Coordinates of C-alpha atoms (C1' of nucleotides) in Angstrom, one line a residue:
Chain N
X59 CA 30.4 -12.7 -7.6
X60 CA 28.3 -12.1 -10.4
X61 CA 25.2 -9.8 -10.4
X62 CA 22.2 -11.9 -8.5
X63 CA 23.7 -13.4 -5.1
X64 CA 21.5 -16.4 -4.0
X65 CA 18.9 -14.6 -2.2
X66 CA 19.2 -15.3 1.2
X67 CA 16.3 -15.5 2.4
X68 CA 13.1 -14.1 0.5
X69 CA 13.1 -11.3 -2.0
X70 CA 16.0 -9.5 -1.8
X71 CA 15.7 -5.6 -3.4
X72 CA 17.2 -5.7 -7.1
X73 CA 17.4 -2.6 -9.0
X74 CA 17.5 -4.1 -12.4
X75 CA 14.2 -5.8 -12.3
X76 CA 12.6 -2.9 -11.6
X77 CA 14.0 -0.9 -14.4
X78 CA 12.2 0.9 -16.8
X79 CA 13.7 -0.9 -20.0
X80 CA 11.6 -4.4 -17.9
X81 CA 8.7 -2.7 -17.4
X82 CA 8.3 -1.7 -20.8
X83 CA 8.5 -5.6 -21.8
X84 CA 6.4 -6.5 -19.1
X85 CA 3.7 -3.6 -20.8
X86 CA 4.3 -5.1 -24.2
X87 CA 3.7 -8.1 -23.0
X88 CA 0.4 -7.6 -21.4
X89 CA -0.9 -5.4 -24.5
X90 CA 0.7 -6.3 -27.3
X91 CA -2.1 -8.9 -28.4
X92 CA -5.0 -9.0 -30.8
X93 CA -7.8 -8.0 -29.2
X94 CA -6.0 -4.9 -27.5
X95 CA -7.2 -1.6 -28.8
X96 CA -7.6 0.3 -25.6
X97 CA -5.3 0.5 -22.7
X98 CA -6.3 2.1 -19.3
X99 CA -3.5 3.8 -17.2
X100 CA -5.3 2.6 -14.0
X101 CA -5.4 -1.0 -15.2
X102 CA -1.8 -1.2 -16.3
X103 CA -0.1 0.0 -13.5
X104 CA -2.3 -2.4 -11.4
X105 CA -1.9 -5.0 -14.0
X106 CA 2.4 -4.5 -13.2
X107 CA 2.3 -3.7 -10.2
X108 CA 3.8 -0.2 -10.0
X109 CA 2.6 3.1 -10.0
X110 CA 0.8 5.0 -11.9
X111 CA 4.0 7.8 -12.6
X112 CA 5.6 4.7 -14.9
X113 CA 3.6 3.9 -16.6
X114 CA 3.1 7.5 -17.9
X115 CA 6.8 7.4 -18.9
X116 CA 6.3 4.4 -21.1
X117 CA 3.4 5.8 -22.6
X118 CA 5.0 8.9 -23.3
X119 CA 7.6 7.1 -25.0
X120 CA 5.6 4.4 -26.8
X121 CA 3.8 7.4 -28.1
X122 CA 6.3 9.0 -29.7
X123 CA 7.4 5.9 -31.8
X124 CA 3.6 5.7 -32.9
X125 CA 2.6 2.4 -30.8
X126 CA -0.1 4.2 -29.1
X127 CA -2.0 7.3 -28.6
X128 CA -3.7 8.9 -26.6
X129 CA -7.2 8.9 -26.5
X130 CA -8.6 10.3 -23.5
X131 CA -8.0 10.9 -19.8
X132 CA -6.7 7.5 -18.6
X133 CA -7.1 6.3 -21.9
X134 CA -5.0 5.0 -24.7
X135 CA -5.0 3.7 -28.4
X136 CA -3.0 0.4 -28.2
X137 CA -1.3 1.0 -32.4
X138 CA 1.0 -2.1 -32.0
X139 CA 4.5 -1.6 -34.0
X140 CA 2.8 -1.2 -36.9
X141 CA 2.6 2.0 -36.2
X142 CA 6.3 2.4 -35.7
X143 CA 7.1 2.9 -39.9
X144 CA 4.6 5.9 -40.2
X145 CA 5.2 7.6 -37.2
X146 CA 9.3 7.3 -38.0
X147 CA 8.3 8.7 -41.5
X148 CA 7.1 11.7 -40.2
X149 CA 9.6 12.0 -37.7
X150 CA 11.9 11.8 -40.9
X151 CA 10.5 14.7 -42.6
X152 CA 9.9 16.8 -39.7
X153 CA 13.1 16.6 -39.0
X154 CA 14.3 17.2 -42.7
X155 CA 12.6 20.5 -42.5
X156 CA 13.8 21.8 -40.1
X157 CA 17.2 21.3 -41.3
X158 CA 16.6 23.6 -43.6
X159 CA 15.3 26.4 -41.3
X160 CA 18.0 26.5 -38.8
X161 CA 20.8 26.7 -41.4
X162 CA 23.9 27.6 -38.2
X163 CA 22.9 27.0 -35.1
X164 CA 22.2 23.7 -33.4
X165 CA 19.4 21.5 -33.8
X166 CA 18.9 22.0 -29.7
X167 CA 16.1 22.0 -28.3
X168 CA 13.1 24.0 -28.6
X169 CA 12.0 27.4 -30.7
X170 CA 10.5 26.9 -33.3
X171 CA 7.2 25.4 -32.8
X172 CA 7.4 22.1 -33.7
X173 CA 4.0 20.9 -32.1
X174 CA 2.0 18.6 -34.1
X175 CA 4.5 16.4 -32.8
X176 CA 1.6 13.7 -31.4
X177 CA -0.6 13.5 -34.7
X178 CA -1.6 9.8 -33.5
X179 CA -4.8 9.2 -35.6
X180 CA -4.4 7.8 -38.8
X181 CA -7.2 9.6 -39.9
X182 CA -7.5 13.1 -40.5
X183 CA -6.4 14.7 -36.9
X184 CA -3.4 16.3 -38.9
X185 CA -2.5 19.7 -37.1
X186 CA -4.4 20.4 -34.4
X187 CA -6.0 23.7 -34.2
X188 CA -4.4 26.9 -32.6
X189 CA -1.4 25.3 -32.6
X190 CA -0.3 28.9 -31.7
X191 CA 3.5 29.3 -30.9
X192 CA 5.2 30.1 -27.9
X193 CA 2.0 28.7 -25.1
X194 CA 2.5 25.9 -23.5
X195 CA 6.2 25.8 -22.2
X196 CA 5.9 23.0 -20.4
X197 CA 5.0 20.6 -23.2
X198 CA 8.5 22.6 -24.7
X199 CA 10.6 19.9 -22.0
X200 CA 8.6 16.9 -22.4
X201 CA 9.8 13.6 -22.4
X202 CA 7.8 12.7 -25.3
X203 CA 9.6 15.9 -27.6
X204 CA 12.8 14.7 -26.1
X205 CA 12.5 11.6 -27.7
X206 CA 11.4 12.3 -31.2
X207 CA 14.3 14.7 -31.1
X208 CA 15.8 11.3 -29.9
X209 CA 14.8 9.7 -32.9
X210 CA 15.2 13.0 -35.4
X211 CA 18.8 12.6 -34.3
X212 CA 19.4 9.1 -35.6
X213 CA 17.1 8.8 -38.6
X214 CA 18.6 12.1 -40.1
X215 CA 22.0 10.8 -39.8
X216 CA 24.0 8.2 -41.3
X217 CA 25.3 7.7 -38.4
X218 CA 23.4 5.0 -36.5
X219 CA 25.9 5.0 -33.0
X220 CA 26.1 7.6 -31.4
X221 CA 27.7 7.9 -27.9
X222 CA 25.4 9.0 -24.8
X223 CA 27.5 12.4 -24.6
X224 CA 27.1 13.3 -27.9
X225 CA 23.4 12.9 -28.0
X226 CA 23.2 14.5 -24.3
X227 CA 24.8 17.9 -26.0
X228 CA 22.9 17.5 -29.4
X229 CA 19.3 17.3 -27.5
X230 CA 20.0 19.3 -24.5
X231 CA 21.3 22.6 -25.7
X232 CA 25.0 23.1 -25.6
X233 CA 27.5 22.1 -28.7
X234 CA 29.8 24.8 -28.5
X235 CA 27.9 27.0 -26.0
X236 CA 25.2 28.0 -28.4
X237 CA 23.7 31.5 -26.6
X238 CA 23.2 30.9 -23.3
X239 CA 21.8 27.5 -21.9
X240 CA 24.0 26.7 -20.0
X241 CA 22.1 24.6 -17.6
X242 CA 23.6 21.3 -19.8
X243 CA 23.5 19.8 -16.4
X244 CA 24.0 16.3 -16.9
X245 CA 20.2 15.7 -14.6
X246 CA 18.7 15.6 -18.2
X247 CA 20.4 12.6 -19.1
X248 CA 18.6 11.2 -17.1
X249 CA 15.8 11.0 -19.6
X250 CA 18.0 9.7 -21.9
X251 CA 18.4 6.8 -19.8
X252 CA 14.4 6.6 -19.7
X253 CA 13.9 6.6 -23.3
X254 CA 16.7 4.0 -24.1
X255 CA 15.6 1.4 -22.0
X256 CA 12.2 1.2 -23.4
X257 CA 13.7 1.6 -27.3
X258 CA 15.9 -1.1 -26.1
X259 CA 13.6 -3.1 -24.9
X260 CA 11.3 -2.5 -28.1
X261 CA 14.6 -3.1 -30.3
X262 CA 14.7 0.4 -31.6
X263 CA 17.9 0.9 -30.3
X264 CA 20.9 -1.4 -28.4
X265 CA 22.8 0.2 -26.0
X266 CA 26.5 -0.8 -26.6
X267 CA 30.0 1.3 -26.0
X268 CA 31.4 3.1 -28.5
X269 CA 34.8 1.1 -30.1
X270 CA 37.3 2.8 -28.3
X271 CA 36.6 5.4 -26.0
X272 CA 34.2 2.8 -23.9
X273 CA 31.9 5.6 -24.1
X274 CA 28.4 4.6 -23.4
X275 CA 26.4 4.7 -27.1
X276 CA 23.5 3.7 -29.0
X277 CA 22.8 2.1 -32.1
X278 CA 20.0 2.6 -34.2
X279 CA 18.6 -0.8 -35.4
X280 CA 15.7 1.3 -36.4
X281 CA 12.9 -1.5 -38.1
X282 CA 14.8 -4.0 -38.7
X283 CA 15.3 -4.6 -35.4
X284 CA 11.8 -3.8 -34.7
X285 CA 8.7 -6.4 -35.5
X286 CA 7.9 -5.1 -38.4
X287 CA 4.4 -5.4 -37.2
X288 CA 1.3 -7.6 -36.5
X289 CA 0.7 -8.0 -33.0
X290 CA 1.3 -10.9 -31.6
X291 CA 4.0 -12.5 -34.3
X292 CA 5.9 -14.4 -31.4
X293 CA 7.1 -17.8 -33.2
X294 CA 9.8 -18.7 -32.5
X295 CA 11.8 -17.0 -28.8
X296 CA 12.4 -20.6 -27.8
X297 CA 15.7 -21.0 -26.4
X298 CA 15.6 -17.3 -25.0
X299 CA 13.5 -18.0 -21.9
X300 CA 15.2 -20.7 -20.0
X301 CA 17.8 -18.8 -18.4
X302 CA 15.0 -16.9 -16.9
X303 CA 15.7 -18.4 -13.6
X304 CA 18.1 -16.4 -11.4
X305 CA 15.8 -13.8 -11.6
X306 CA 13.4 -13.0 -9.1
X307 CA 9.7 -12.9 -10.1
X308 CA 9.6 -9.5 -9.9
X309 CA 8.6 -6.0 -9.4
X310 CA 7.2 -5.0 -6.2
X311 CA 9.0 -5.2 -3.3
X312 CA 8.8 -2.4 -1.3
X313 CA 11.7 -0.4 -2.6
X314 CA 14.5 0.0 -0.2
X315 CA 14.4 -1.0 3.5
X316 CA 11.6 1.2 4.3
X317 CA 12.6 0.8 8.1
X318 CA 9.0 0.8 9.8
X319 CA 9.1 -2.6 9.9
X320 CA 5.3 -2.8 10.9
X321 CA 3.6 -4.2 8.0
X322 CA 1.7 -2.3 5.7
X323 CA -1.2 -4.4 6.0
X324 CA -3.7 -2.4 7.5
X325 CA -1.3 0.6 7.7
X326 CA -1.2 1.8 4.0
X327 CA -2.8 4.7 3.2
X328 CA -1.1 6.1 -0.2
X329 CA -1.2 4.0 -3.2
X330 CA 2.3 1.2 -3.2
X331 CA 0.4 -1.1 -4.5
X332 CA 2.9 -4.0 -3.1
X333 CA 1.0 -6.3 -5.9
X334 CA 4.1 -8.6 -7.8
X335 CA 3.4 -9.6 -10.7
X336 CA 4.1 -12.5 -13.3
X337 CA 6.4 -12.7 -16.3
X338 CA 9.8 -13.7 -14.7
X339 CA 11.0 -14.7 -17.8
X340 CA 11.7 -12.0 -20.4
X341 CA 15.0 -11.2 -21.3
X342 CA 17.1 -9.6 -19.1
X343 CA 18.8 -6.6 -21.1
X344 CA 22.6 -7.7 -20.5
X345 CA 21.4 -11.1 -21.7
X346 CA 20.4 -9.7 -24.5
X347 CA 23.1 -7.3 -25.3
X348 CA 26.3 -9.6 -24.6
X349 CA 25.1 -13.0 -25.5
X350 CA 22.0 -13.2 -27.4
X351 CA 22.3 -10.7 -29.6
X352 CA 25.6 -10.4 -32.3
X353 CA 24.7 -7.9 -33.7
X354 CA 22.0 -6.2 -35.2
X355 CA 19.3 -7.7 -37.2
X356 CA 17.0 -9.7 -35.8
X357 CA 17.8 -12.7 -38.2
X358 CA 16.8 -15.0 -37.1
X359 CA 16.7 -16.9 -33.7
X360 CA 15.6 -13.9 -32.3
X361 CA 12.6 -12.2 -31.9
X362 CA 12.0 -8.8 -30.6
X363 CA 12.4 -10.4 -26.8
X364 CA 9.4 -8.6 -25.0
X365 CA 7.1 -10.5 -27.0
X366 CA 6.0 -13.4 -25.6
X367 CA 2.2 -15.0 -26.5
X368 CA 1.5 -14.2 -22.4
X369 CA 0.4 -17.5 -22.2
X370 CA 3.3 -19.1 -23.3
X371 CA 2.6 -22.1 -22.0
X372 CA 5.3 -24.6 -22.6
X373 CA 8.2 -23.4 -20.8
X374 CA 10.9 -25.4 -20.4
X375 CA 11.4 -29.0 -20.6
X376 CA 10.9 -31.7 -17.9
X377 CA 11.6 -30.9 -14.2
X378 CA 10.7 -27.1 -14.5
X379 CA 7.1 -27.9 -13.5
X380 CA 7.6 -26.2 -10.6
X381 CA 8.0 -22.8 -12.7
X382 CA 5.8 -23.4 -14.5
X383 CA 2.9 -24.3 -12.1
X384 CA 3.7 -20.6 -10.7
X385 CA 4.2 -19.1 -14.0
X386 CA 0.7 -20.1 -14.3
X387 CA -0.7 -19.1 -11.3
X388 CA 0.7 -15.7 -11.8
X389 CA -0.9 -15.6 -15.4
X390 CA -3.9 -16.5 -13.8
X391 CA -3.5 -14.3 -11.0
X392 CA -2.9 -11.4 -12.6
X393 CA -5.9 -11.0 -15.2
X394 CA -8.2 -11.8 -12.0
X395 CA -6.2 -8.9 -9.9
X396 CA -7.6 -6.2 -8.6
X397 CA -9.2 -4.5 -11.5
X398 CA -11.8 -2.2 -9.8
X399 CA -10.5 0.6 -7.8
X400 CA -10.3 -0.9 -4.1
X401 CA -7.3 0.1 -2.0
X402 CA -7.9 -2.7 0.4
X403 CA -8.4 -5.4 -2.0
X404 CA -5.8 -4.7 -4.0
X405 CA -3.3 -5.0 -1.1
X406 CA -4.8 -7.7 -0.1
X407 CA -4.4 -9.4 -3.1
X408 CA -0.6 -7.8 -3.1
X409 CA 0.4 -9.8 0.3
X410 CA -1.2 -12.8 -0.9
X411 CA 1.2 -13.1 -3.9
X412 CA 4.1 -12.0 -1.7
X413 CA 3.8 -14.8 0.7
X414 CA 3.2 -17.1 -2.4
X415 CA 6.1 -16.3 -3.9
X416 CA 8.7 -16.0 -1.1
X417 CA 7.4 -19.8 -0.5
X418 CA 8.0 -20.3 -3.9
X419 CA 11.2 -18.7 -4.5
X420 CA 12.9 -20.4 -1.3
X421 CA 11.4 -23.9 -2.5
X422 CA 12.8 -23.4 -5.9
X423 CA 16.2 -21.8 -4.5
X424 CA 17.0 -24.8 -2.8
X425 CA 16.0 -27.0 -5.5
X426 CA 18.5 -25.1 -7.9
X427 CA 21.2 -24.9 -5.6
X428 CA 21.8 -28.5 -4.9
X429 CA 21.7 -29.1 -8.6
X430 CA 24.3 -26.3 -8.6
X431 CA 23.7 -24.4 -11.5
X432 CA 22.4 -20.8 -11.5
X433 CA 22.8 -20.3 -14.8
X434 CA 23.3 -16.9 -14.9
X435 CA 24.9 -14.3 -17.1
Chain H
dA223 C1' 34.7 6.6 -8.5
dC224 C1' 31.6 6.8 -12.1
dA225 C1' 27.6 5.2 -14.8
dT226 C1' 22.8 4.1 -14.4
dC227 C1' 18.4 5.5 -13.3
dC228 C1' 14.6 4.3 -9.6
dC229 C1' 11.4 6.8 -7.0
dG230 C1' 8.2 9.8 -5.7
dC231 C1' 7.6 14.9 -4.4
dC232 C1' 5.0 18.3 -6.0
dA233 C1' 4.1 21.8 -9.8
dC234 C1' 1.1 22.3 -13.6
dA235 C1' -3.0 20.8 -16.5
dT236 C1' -7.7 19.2 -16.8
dT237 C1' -12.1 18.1 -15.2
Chain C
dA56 C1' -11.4 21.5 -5.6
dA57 C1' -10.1 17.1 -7.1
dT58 C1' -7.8 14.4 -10.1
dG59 C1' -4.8 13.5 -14.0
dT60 C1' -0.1 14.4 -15.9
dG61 C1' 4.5 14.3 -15.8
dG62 C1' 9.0 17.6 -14.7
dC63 C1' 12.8 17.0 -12.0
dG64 C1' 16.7 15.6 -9.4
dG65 C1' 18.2 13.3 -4.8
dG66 C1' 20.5 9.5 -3.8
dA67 C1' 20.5 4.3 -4.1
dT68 C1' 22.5 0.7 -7.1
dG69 C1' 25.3 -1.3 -10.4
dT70 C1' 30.0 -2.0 -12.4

DNA sequence: ACATCCCGCCACATT
DNA sequence: AATGTGGCGGGATGT
């Protein structure tokens, strides 16, 4: 039996859709629009429906490759991938540099005080002041330095797979037992798996296996799998969003079982924002990996996935009215959500979407299954 | 059994 | 002290 079994009865708990590498799309899709300049943490987790600790992992990512930056407490530059080129170009020489610095040794981790790392503004901002060496050690592990060393690792190379281990040993300390560090535990790949599903889902990278060994690995489409730029370039990602359907509407759910089966509803007290949001449709990694995608290049036919207008409105052909009437509502639903601070509301407004959607998603299961195709992967 | 990686506790940083 | 950030890794899920 394939991945998504016909959902019994309502929403059934599905790891995938809840991944980071989704999310990420589901970000880009809600920012990545003229008019964006300024993205609020508070808003955006509301906006998907998650909490506030993910959204701080895609940020830190998005950061990194130059998409945004931040601009003040809860606040955020929205760059768009134009900023992608520049920020890889200083990746690029960053990295070239230090080459040359640690001649032996590995390129691990830390030392060396590599700090402007987040320049961000285009304008002047260059090194920041008292960049001082050797301060803030907790900075020294960040996700964000994990992932230009990420990126450091592909752009300096020829190489543009590289399998999971290899980059696990290369970032994390290790290669040959370089002094001490032994703590190579695998727990920090981990991160690696947080920082390729949102490059995947930006079309940085495409997770693959390597030839032979099956080995999990990467491949660096770098910009050409990337929008060049421009916000908002969707044209043509036609044909991509039909399969959309097996697919549950998404995130939320309490995660698993949760077994106090008294509602939430007036019992919440911490923030599990149940909200669920829109944007059902977007393409489901695996899709995109085995089927859409031949191979790298974007060429044509293919867009960078996350990027859909937001308001795509057409959708489908005949008979899908029904998605698309909710597809609307949850469009509609979601810019009118919750957007001031209110606990109570917001939950509110998170079981009223619930129930609409377990109505919907039973109606529209039975619909689908006498016509007997569930076109999934 | 092994690969992925969600989830959220709680330490540390800022206000 | 309160609130914003975000390491970190247990353990659930996927294959």
């Amino acid at each position: 039996m394939s991945s998504l079994v016909p959902p019994g009865d309502h929403c059934f708990y599905s790891r995938k859709e809840k991944s980071l590498g989704v999310l990420c799309s589901n970000f880009l899709k809600l920012y990545n629009r003229d008019g964006v300049d300024s993205i609020g943490l508070d808003d955006a987790a509301n906006r998907l429906g998650v909490e506030r600790r993910r959204i701080y992992d895609i940020v830190n990512i998005l950061e990194s490759v130059g998409v945004l930056s931040k601009k003040a407490k809860n606040q955020y530059f929205w760059r768009g991938f134009g900023g992608i080129p520049k920020a890889l170009d200083m990746l690029k020489e960053e990295a070239l540099n230090e080459n040359l610095s640690t001649s032996s040794s590995c390129l691990s981790d830390y030392n060396v005080s590599h700090d402007y790392l987040y320049e961000g503004l285009p304008t002047s901002g260059k090194d920041k002041p008292s960049a001082s060496c050797k301060v803030d050690s907790r900075k020294e592990k960040s996700l964000g330095l994990l992932t230009q060393n990420f990126i450091k690792l592909f752009i300096s190379s020829k190489a543009d797979l590289m399998t999971l281990d290899y980059i696990a040993k290369a970032l994390l300390g290790d290669i040959h037992d370089p002094t001490a560090m032994r703590n190579n535990s695998a727990a920090k790949v981990r991160r690696l798996y947080d920082i390729a599903n949102v490059f995947s889902s930006i079309n940085l990278i495409e997770k693959t296996h390597h030839p032979e060994s099956r080995k999990p690995a990467f491949r660096w489409l770098g910009l050409e799998g990337s929008p060049k730029d421009g916000p908002v370039t969707a044209l043509k990602f036609n044909e991509i969003k039909k399969r959309v359907f097996g697919t549950e509407i998404t995130n939320s759910l309490p995660k698993k079982y949760k077994k106090e089966s008294s509602l939430d509803w007036n019992s919440n007290k911490k923030a599990d924002t149940p909200v669920l949001m829109r944007c059902n449709n977007l393409i489901d990694e695996h899709d995109r990996n085995s089927l859409l995608q031949p191979r790298k290049h974007t060429s044509n036919g293919f867009v960078f996935g996350p990027f859909t207008p937001a308001s795509v409105a057409d959708l489908g052909h005949s008979e899908n009215k029904n998605v698309r009437q909710v597809q609307d509502l949850e469009d509609l639903a979601s810019p009118y959500g919750p957007r001031y601070r209110n606990q109570a509301l917001t939950d509110l407004f998170g079981h009223y979407r619930a129930a609409w959607k377990s109505w919907y998603v039973e109606a529209a299961e039975k619909k689908h299954i006498q016509k007997g195709s569930i076109l999934n992967s």
